[in-house]
Amino acid sequence: MARLFLGLDSSTQSLSAVLIDLDTRRLVGEASLGFDAALPAYGTRNGVLRADDPRVVHAPPLMWVEALDRLFEDLRRQGAPLREVLAISGSGQQHGSVYLNAEAERALKGLDPSRPLALQLAHVFARATAPIWMDSSTTDECREIEAALGGPRATAEATGSAAFERFTGPQVRRFAKTQPEDYARTARIALVSSFMASLLAGRLAPIDHGDGAGMNLMDIRERRWHPRALEATAPDLLRKLSPLAAPWAVVSPVARYWAERHGLNPAALACVWSGDNPCSVVGLGLVRPGDVAISLGTSDTYFGTMAECRTDPAGEGHVFVAPTGGYMSLICFKNGSLARERVRDLYGLDWAGFSSALVTTPPGNHGKLMLPYFEPEIVPRVLVPGVRRFDLREDDVAGNCRAVVEAQMLSMRRHSAWMEVRPERIFATGGASRNREILQVMADVHQCPVFRFEVTNSAALGAALRAAHAWHLHAGPPLAWEYVVGGFCEPVPGSEIRPRPETAAPYRDLLRRLAAVSA
Ligand code: ADP
Ligand code: XUL
């Protein structure tokens, strides 16, 4: 009998599953269910419900419940060997919160395999909808929490991040302020991750340290609820929160419901879930401190791993607990592909033309520099957009192409320096990572080799690998993370790009220059 592990990903628009065989390193099953199309009765668009106020973005948690039942039906219909699954873990969109009433625990424990899940859980919510990470209605609450904790820097130092609108603490505070009665009848506040884990376990599941770090409520170093953050957020909060657990904790065997209704092995372990970003870090194979992934998508995202906990004094980057037990950063640069495309289009180029401009200009660009804030920027915080050029003429086509990419890579280096970890390997993903010339600038600026990864479901894969790791810890003998990810998370063959040592000095100079003009 094969030894299989199941990873689920409850993301904004869909619920998906990957089934892996750890011994053969093969993907043996996959399924995905898009919420809008599969469950139209909930009325979501792109998985979410919008209010008149554009800052308010919620989702119906009962839809996620029904989706889980449906996904297992799909897997079964495909003939996926669910009886051979030893453990299940999952990944949830981060920060979103589910408000459960006092009935929830009893309902979860008494799930009846002969009836659909959603019918049995429709009455367990103290709030019909769950605010998700796209909600930005809590600016006042963020400032109130930060004021109580001594400012953004102190908040980041305590909880891993300054207060952000989408983080759970500010969301809970807004709910408690605006709907005090509903808050009072809330017996348990779950994250998307811990809520989904609870369905599989048939009991209220803990929140793992990785997703707990996205709440502005957890002491990032001690990995327990931060009493002052709780107090700054809402009354009586400790009683409403689940306990925290290590990312590899097992909740229990799966509930009888899943064995009897969907044919899972009753001994299969339901493991704690984590957030999608922590899961992706493992799904990309970032298991050694010094491993970095840079996603060049619509925005650019920098994920770094670190053994020690350090926080961003500027309060711009986030620190989460990684599934390996170390720490990880998430730093989001909004002007990513957006800015590269704007420059490309300004000069009427295609990507081939843009790449040749990079080839024909020297690293360091003769000191020419651009601040490419076509849109307001998250890191560094730039509220009023604008492009500034230094010793760079607007009609210098090739100079501008190089300048935008160098500015972005230097900004990543500058705004990840607080981690005090020199990247040892960078894994590049996202649409623009197919551009070798852009990756050469990345390698030179960071003075570190860059490997390209093609990934489609890193969060679900990461969850499956976390299940495999947790099962071995539980059933013994434990496996090293490098062994767990090996063969699943490999770079595109031949994609390594080495840094050129002679480019180190010009980039040191340009970094200094960038710091001077940004001050
Ligand atoms: P998303 O974050 O929306 O998932 P993707 O990771 O799919 O985005 O990346 C899409 C972006 O990739 C496009 O906006 C485009 O600018 C960029 N892109 C595609 N091909 C190239 C290329 N050859 N060179 C540079 N950028 C590219
Ligand atoms: C991270 C964040 C998103 C969500 C949704 O801070 O808000 O990446 O996790 O995927």
XYZ file of C-alpha atoms and ligand atoms in Angstrom:
556
model
C 0.000 0.000 0.000
C 1.315 3.434 -0.919
C 1.951 6.018 1.809
C 0.103 9.116 0.676
C -0.240 12.621 2.061
C -2.942 15.101 1.198
C -2.474 18.877 1.026
C -5.440 21.224 0.682
C -5.383 24.907 -0.192
C -8.335 27.058 0.824
C -7.542 30.179 -1.130
C -9.553 33.257 -2.041
C -11.147 31.883 -5.191
C -10.888 28.124 -4.907
C -10.279 25.060 -2.796
C -7.725 22.640 -4.206
C -6.024 19.428 -3.269
C -2.782 17.674 -4.136
C -2.121 14.093 -3.182
C 1.515 13.031 -3.014
C 3.396 9.774 -2.655
C 6.445 10.635 -0.585
C 8.300 7.394 -1.348
C 8.128 7.762 -5.126
C 8.070 11.599 -5.105
C 5.025 11.579 -7.335
C 1.893 13.649 -7.481
C -0.834 11.012 -7.519
C -3.934 13.174 -7.523
C -5.149 16.733 -7.928
C -8.518 18.433 -7.733
C -9.740 21.987 -7.635
C -13.069 23.657 -7.128
C -13.658 27.311 -8.013
C -16.162 28.858 -5.615
C -18.099 31.112 -8.020
C -18.773 28.407 -10.575
C -19.184 25.386 -8.297
C -21.214 27.021 -5.538
C -23.151 29.876 -7.167
C -25.814 29.929 -4.428
C -23.405 31.835 -2.154
C -23.285 34.739 -4.610
C -19.537 35.335 -4.562
C -17.535 36.988 -7.313
C -13.941 35.886 -7.423
C -14.652 34.112 -4.155
C -15.669 37.211 -2.218
C -18.684 39.295 -1.225
C -18.362 43.055 -1.529
C -20.321 45.642 0.409
C -21.259 49.155 -0.728
C -18.174 50.361 1.093
C -15.351 49.234 -1.244
C -13.056 48.657 1.723
C -15.256 45.863 3.060
C -14.496 42.418 1.598
C -15.904 39.254 3.181
C -16.572 35.629 2.241
C -19.219 33.169 3.460
C -17.533 30.481 5.596
C -20.395 28.042 4.995
C -19.315 28.066 1.333
C -15.894 26.769 2.386
C -17.624 24.025 4.391
C -19.647 22.890 1.400
C -16.578 23.159 -0.833
C -14.663 20.729 1.391
C -17.413 18.130 1.126
C -17.577 18.641 -2.651
C -13.820 18.434 -3.105
C -13.729 15.037 -1.387
C -16.618 13.904 -3.604
C -14.574 14.945 -6.644
C -11.494 13.117 -5.384
C -13.532 9.998 -4.742
C -15.161 10.190 -8.169
C -11.703 10.407 -9.759
C -10.800 7.205 -7.933
C -8.153 8.877 -5.737
C -6.887 6.249 -3.249
C -8.124 8.110 -0.168
C -7.781 5.025 2.058
C -4.020 5.219 1.619
C -3.753 8.768 2.957
C -1.777 8.800 6.205
C -2.139 12.475 7.047
C -3.784 15.677 5.808
C -2.727 19.260 6.251
C -3.744 22.469 4.598
C -3.088 26.034 3.675
C -5.506 28.899 4.203
C -5.605 32.415 2.835
C -4.028 34.342 5.691
C -5.633 36.770 8.157
C -9.334 35.977 7.455
C -11.399 35.235 10.565
C -14.395 32.985 11.233
C -16.665 33.727 14.198
C -18.234 30.652 15.800
C -20.959 30.469 18.447
C -21.251 28.157 21.436
C -22.893 25.442 19.318
C -19.862 24.962 17.080
C -17.912 22.577 19.230
C -20.829 20.203 19.793
C -21.792 20.282 16.117
C -18.228 19.455 15.026
C -17.976 16.557 17.461
C -21.293 15.066 16.394
C -20.976 15.162 12.582
C -23.295 12.610 11.013
C -21.791 10.851 7.964
C -25.188 10.362 6.383
C -25.876 14.097 5.972
C -24.001 16.777 4.001
C -21.570 18.839 6.072
C -23.032 22.257 5.290
C -26.511 21.228 6.495
C -25.038 20.285 9.847
C -22.968 23.419 10.346
C -25.206 26.206 9.048
C -26.104 27.242 12.618
C -22.588 27.451 14.117
C -21.645 30.987 13.066
C -21.853 34.057 15.276
C -21.243 36.111 12.136
C -22.490 34.894 8.770
C -19.512 36.224 6.836
C -15.777 36.215 7.403
C -13.693 39.319 6.733
C -10.755 38.274 4.547
C -7.295 39.620 3.696
C -8.667 41.952 0.991
C -10.667 43.917 3.563
C -9.154 47.315 4.316
C -11.822 48.841 6.533
C -9.854 48.862 9.786
C -7.459 51.813 9.522
C -8.783 53.406 12.735
C -8.419 50.130 14.615
C -4.831 49.724 13.373
C -3.901 53.138 14.734
C -5.660 52.406 18.049
C -3.842 49.102 18.492
C -0.489 50.619 17.571
C -1.068 53.508 19.979
C -1.771 51.059 22.802
C 1.345 49.027 21.997
C 3.700 52.006 21.665
C 3.645 52.676 17.909
C 4.177 50.703 14.698
C 7.754 49.759 15.446
C 6.873 48.405 18.881
C 3.892 46.554 17.403
C 6.150 44.907 14.819
C 8.701 44.083 17.500
C 5.974 42.428 19.609
C 3.858 40.662 16.990
C 6.040 40.439 13.850
C 4.249 43.178 11.917
C 2.992 46.693 12.454
C -0.825 46.781 12.496
C -2.235 46.225 9.010
C -5.856 46.550 7.950
C -6.134 42.948 6.788
C -4.547 41.428 9.904
C -6.923 39.592 12.210
C -6.494 41.705 15.373
C -7.653 44.961 13.761
C -10.522 43.025 12.141
C -11.593 41.573 15.486
C -11.411 44.998 17.075
C -13.680 46.496 14.433
C -16.202 43.675 14.873
C -16.200 44.087 18.667
C -16.681 47.856 18.310
C -19.378 47.830 15.647
C -21.303 44.640 16.552
C -20.738 44.216 20.286
C -23.658 41.804 20.725
C -22.489 39.473 17.983
C -18.989 39.699 19.382
C -20.303 38.785 22.832
C -21.977 35.632 21.506
C -18.825 34.606 19.673
C -17.433 31.624 21.549
C -14.452 31.036 19.250
C -12.586 33.083 16.656
C -10.844 30.871 14.106
C -8.617 31.682 11.163
C -9.495 30.270 7.751
C -6.722 27.730 8.353
C -7.817 26.611 11.820
C -11.478 26.592 10.793
C -10.812 24.223 7.893
C -8.626 22.024 10.107
C -11.499 21.881 12.607
C -13.817 20.456 9.952
C -11.417 17.599 9.229
C -10.642 16.899 12.858
C -14.243 17.162 14.071
C -13.184 19.444 16.912
C -11.915 22.994 17.343
C -8.362 22.965 16.006
C -5.498 25.120 17.249
C -3.987 28.002 15.283
C -0.448 27.263 14.135
C 2.413 29.645 14.891
C 2.818 30.475 11.199
C -0.705 31.754 10.619
C -0.930 33.049 14.210
C 1.828 35.474 13.283
C -0.510 37.150 10.779
C -2.892 38.358 13.460
C -1.077 41.155 15.363
C -1.989 39.090 18.434
C 0.834 36.570 18.899
C 4.116 37.269 20.649
C 6.379 36.510 17.696
C 9.322 35.399 19.822
C 7.555 33.518 22.614
C 4.939 32.091 20.257
C 2.056 32.601 22.678
C -0.813 35.070 22.785
C 0.543 38.518 23.589
C -1.411 39.745 26.633
C -1.026 43.449 25.812
C -1.937 42.960 22.168
C -5.053 41.042 23.210
C -5.970 43.768 25.645
C -5.427 46.461 23.001
C -7.704 44.594 20.595
C -10.960 43.517 22.215
C -12.465 42.545 25.583
C -12.372 38.967 26.781
C -10.356 37.910 23.745
C -8.170 35.197 25.271
C -11.217 33.034 25.994
C -12.342 33.293 22.379
C -9.036 32.307 20.795
C -7.899 28.758 20.179
C -4.649 27.634 21.714
C -1.558 28.069 19.521
C 0.352 25.034 18.274
C 3.567 24.223 16.443
C 3.187 24.055 12.648
C 3.743 20.284 12.758
C 1.157 19.539 15.474
C -1.409 16.817 14.927
C -4.956 17.714 15.969
C -6.408 14.187 16.027
C -7.324 11.398 13.636
C -9.838 12.602 11.035
C -13.453 12.772 12.161
C -15.555 9.656 11.577
C -17.516 11.733 9.064
C -14.621 11.693 6.558
C -13.913 8.011 6.945
C -17.511 6.899 6.591
C -18.742 9.378 4.013
C -15.662 9.785 1.823
C -13.598 6.669 2.470
C -10.622 8.143 4.274
C -8.680 5.837 6.520
C -10.079 6.414 10.045
C -6.502 6.441 11.348
C -5.423 9.258 8.979
C -4.109 12.208 10.961
C -5.684 15.649 10.713
C -2.749 18.028 11.152
C -2.887 21.744 11.923
C -3.130 23.971 8.887
C -1.062 27.076 8.253
C -1.253 30.207 6.128
C -0.717 30.119 2.382
C 2.530 32.056 2.506
C 4.170 29.803 5.115
C 2.946 26.747 3.174
C 4.309 28.144 -0.088
C 7.714 28.642 1.471
C 7.906 24.872 2.001
C 6.204 24.171 -1.321
C 9.014 26.067 -3.014
C 11.631 24.127 -1.062
C 12.814 27.046 1.122
C 13.901 25.011 4.121
C 17.397 26.369 4.880
C 17.998 29.737 6.543
C 19.353 31.984 3.803
C 16.988 30.529 1.200
C 15.027 33.291 -0.480
C 12.217 33.258 -3.032
C 11.420 36.288 -5.118
C 8.158 36.218 -7.010
C 8.066 38.610 -9.958
C 4.333 38.817 -10.534
C 1.985 41.764 -10.847
C 3.655 42.861 -7.632
C 7.032 41.546 -6.538
C 7.230 39.575 -3.311
C 10.315 38.723 -1.297
C 10.173 35.673 0.985
C 13.248 35.216 3.113
C 14.039 32.581 5.700
C 15.894 33.254 8.926
C 16.896 31.179 11.915
C 16.550 34.033 14.417
C 13.600 36.331 14.798
C 14.245 39.867 13.601
C 11.559 42.402 12.794
C 11.468 45.332 10.396
C 12.050 48.586 12.315
C 10.290 50.442 9.494
C 7.197 48.285 10.120
C 6.858 47.539 6.387
C 7.824 43.865 6.122
C 6.099 40.982 7.901
C 7.585 38.176 9.951
C 5.807 34.836 10.241
C 6.874 31.541 11.792
C 7.987 29.181 9.015
C 6.722 25.569 8.848
C 10.274 24.441 9.613
C 10.144 26.211 12.977
C 12.406 29.100 11.957
C 11.169 32.438 10.734
C 10.245 33.878 7.368
C 9.685 37.342 6.016
C 7.116 38.493 3.513
C 7.885 41.829 1.908
C 5.594 43.088 -0.833
C 6.732 45.568 -3.481
C 3.691 46.817 -5.328
C 5.454 48.372 -8.325
C 6.670 45.069 -9.742
C 5.720 43.988 -13.258
C 3.514 47.047 -13.261
C 6.520 49.373 -13.303
C 8.567 47.215 -15.689
C 5.675 47.231 -18.136
C 5.216 50.979 -17.851
C 8.857 51.560 -18.839
C 8.682 48.967 -21.606
C 5.546 50.594 -23.025
C 6.909 54.123 -22.664
C 9.593 53.244 -25.222
C 7.378 51.057 -27.404
C 9.406 47.901 -26.711
C 8.458 44.257 -26.393
C 10.128 42.036 -23.775
C 12.850 41.053 -26.246
C 13.671 44.730 -26.780
C 13.601 45.354 -23.042
C 15.988 42.436 -22.494
C 18.440 43.666 -25.146
C 18.502 47.032 -23.355
C 19.639 45.161 -20.238
C 22.331 43.349 -22.213
C 23.738 46.490 -23.825
C 24.012 48.544 -20.605
C 26.560 47.976 -17.823
C 25.727 46.839 -14.269
C 25.524 50.005 -12.194
C 24.246 51.942 -15.224
C 27.058 54.572 -14.915
C 25.369 55.757 -11.716
C 22.047 56.531 -13.414
C 19.180 55.940 -11.041
C 15.380 55.863 -11.042
C 12.792 55.812 -8.265
C 10.055 53.934 -10.153
C 6.903 54.609 -8.139
C 4.350 54.560 -10.919
C 1.756 53.548 -8.309
C 1.681 54.202 -4.552
C 4.228 51.835 -3.012
C 3.966 49.534 0.002
C 7.721 49.079 0.598
C 9.046 51.687 1.081
C 5.830 53.440 1.992
C 5.165 55.969 -0.808
C 1.673 57.435 -0.718
C 1.999 59.908 -3.580
C 3.238 58.121 -6.687
C 5.833 59.592 -8.981
C 8.882 58.636 -11.051
C 12.147 60.402 -10.298
C 15.292 60.156 -12.412
C 18.819 60.969 -11.258
C 21.537 61.554 -13.917
C 19.144 59.724 -16.210
C 17.564 61.413 -19.219
C 14.054 60.442 -20.117
C 15.070 59.807 -23.742
C 17.775 57.309 -22.722
C 15.833 54.183 -23.696
C 18.266 51.483 -22.614
C 19.315 53.460 -19.510
C 15.700 53.624 -18.344
C 15.121 49.899 -18.854
C 18.158 49.051 -16.766
C 17.316 51.721 -14.211
C 13.870 50.348 -13.389
C 15.122 46.789 -12.849
C 18.179 47.881 -10.851
C 16.045 50.153 -8.675
C 13.702 47.252 -7.907
C 16.446 44.753 -7.087
C 18.378 47.288 -5.004
C 15.190 48.190 -3.160
C 14.668 44.511 -2.307
C 18.201 44.303 -0.976
C 17.845 47.522 1.006
C 14.442 46.701 2.473
C 15.328 43.157 3.448
C 18.577 44.177 5.178
C 16.788 44.236 8.557
C 16.689 40.433 8.379
C 20.490 40.358 8.688
C 20.604 37.248 6.524
C 22.628 37.222 3.338
C 20.697 35.277 0.716
C 22.525 32.081 -0.241
C 20.168 30.921 -2.969
C 17.339 32.816 -4.587
C 14.420 30.959 -6.143
C 12.730 33.152 -8.742
C 9.075 32.593 -9.661
C 6.262 34.528 -11.332
C 5.689 35.783 -14.871
C 8.809 37.932 -15.192
C 11.110 35.151 -13.967
C 11.210 33.767 -17.496
C 13.336 36.812 -18.363
C 16.979 35.732 -17.894
C 18.337 39.263 -18.185
C 16.163 40.435 -15.299
C 17.356 37.450 -13.249
C 20.993 38.335 -14.045
C 20.445 41.768 -12.449
C 18.878 39.976 -9.474
C 21.896 37.666 -9.120
C 24.382 40.540 -9.441
C 22.627 42.907 -7.026
C 22.277 40.184 -4.366
C 25.617 38.534 -5.264
C 23.975 35.167 -5.002
C 22.938 32.430 -7.454
C 19.382 32.564 -8.795
C 17.364 29.503 -9.840
C 14.093 29.638 -11.705
C 11.102 27.696 -10.414
C 7.906 26.983 -12.274
C 5.221 26.531 -9.681
C 1.506 26.429 -9.905
C 0.307 25.071 -6.585
C 3.087 25.725 -4.097
C 0.661 26.291 -1.197
C -1.171 22.961 -1.621
C 2.081 21.111 -2.256
C 3.608 22.775 0.811
C 0.612 21.604 2.836
C 1.036 18.017 1.618
C 4.738 18.127 2.503
C 3.862 19.516 5.939
C 1.478 16.584 6.426
C 4.261 14.154 5.503
C 6.673 15.845 7.885
C 4.123 15.902 10.740
C 3.139 12.265 10.243
C 6.766 11.118 10.467
C 7.347 13.173 13.590
C 4.289 11.556 15.109
C 4.768 7.993 13.902
C 8.594 8.141 13.746
C 11.306 8.334 12.685
C 11.325 12.091 11.960
C 12.524 13.249 8.552
C 14.864 16.118 7.741
C 13.123 18.908 5.824
C 15.659 18.709 3.004
C 14.639 15.088 2.530
C 10.926 15.910 2.639
C 11.100 18.547 -0.124
C 13.712 16.801 -2.279
C 12.440 15.744 -5.694
C 9.234 17.770 -5.328
C 10.663 21.261 -5.321
C 13.375 21.432 -7.962
C 14.491 24.358 -10.133
C 14.005 24.374 -13.890
C 17.004 22.360 -15.177
C 19.790 24.593 -16.450
C 18.190 27.715 -14.980
C 20.969 28.663 -12.554
C 22.266 32.192 -13.034
C 25.513 33.003 -11.232
C 26.381 36.421 -9.853
C 29.345 38.138 -11.496
C 31.791 39.145 -8.725
C 32.932 42.262 -10.602
C 29.419 43.691 -10.293
C 29.553 43.747 -6.470
C 31.378 47.087 -6.231
C 29.220 49.110 -8.651
C 26.097 47.873 -6.870
C 27.500 48.788 -3.459
C 27.947 52.324 -4.795
C 24.521 52.447 -6.364
C 22.914 51.140 -3.167
C 24.521 54.008 -1.253
C 23.239 56.426 -3.853
C 19.721 54.953 -3.634
C 19.774 55.351 0.149
C 20.879 58.993 -0.229
C 18.170 59.970 -2.711
C 15.463 58.049 -0.824
C 16.199 59.729 2.513
P 0.347 37.433 -11.082
O 1.054 38.059 -9.932
O -0.824 38.269 -11.523
O 0.051 35.971 -10.902
P 2.298 36.523 -13.048
O 3.220 35.860 -12.084
O 1.509 35.683 -13.964
O 1.338 37.569 -12.324
O 3.182 37.545 -13.921
C 2.606 38.306 -14.922
C 3.580 39.379 -15.356
O 4.753 38.783 -15.937
C 3.025 40.252 -16.447
O 2.417 41.383 -15.858
C 4.248 40.627 -17.273
O 4.619 41.975 -17.000
C 5.357 39.741 -16.749
N 6.103 39.072 -17.828
C 5.695 38.095 -18.666
N 6.682 37.753 -19.530
C 7.750 38.543 -19.246
C 9.072 38.694 -19.780
N 9.503 37.942 -20.771
N 9.883 39.602 -19.216
C 9.459 40.360 -18.196
N 8.233 40.281 -17.647
C 7.373 39.382 -18.164
C -0.409 37.957 3.011
C -1.725 38.162 2.365
C -2.118 37.311 1.207
C -3.088 36.256 1.683
C -3.932 35.701 0.558
O -0.126 38.822 4.033
O -2.500 38.973 2.782
O -1.018 36.744 0.575
O -2.428 35.275 2.417
O -3.381 34.770 -0.198
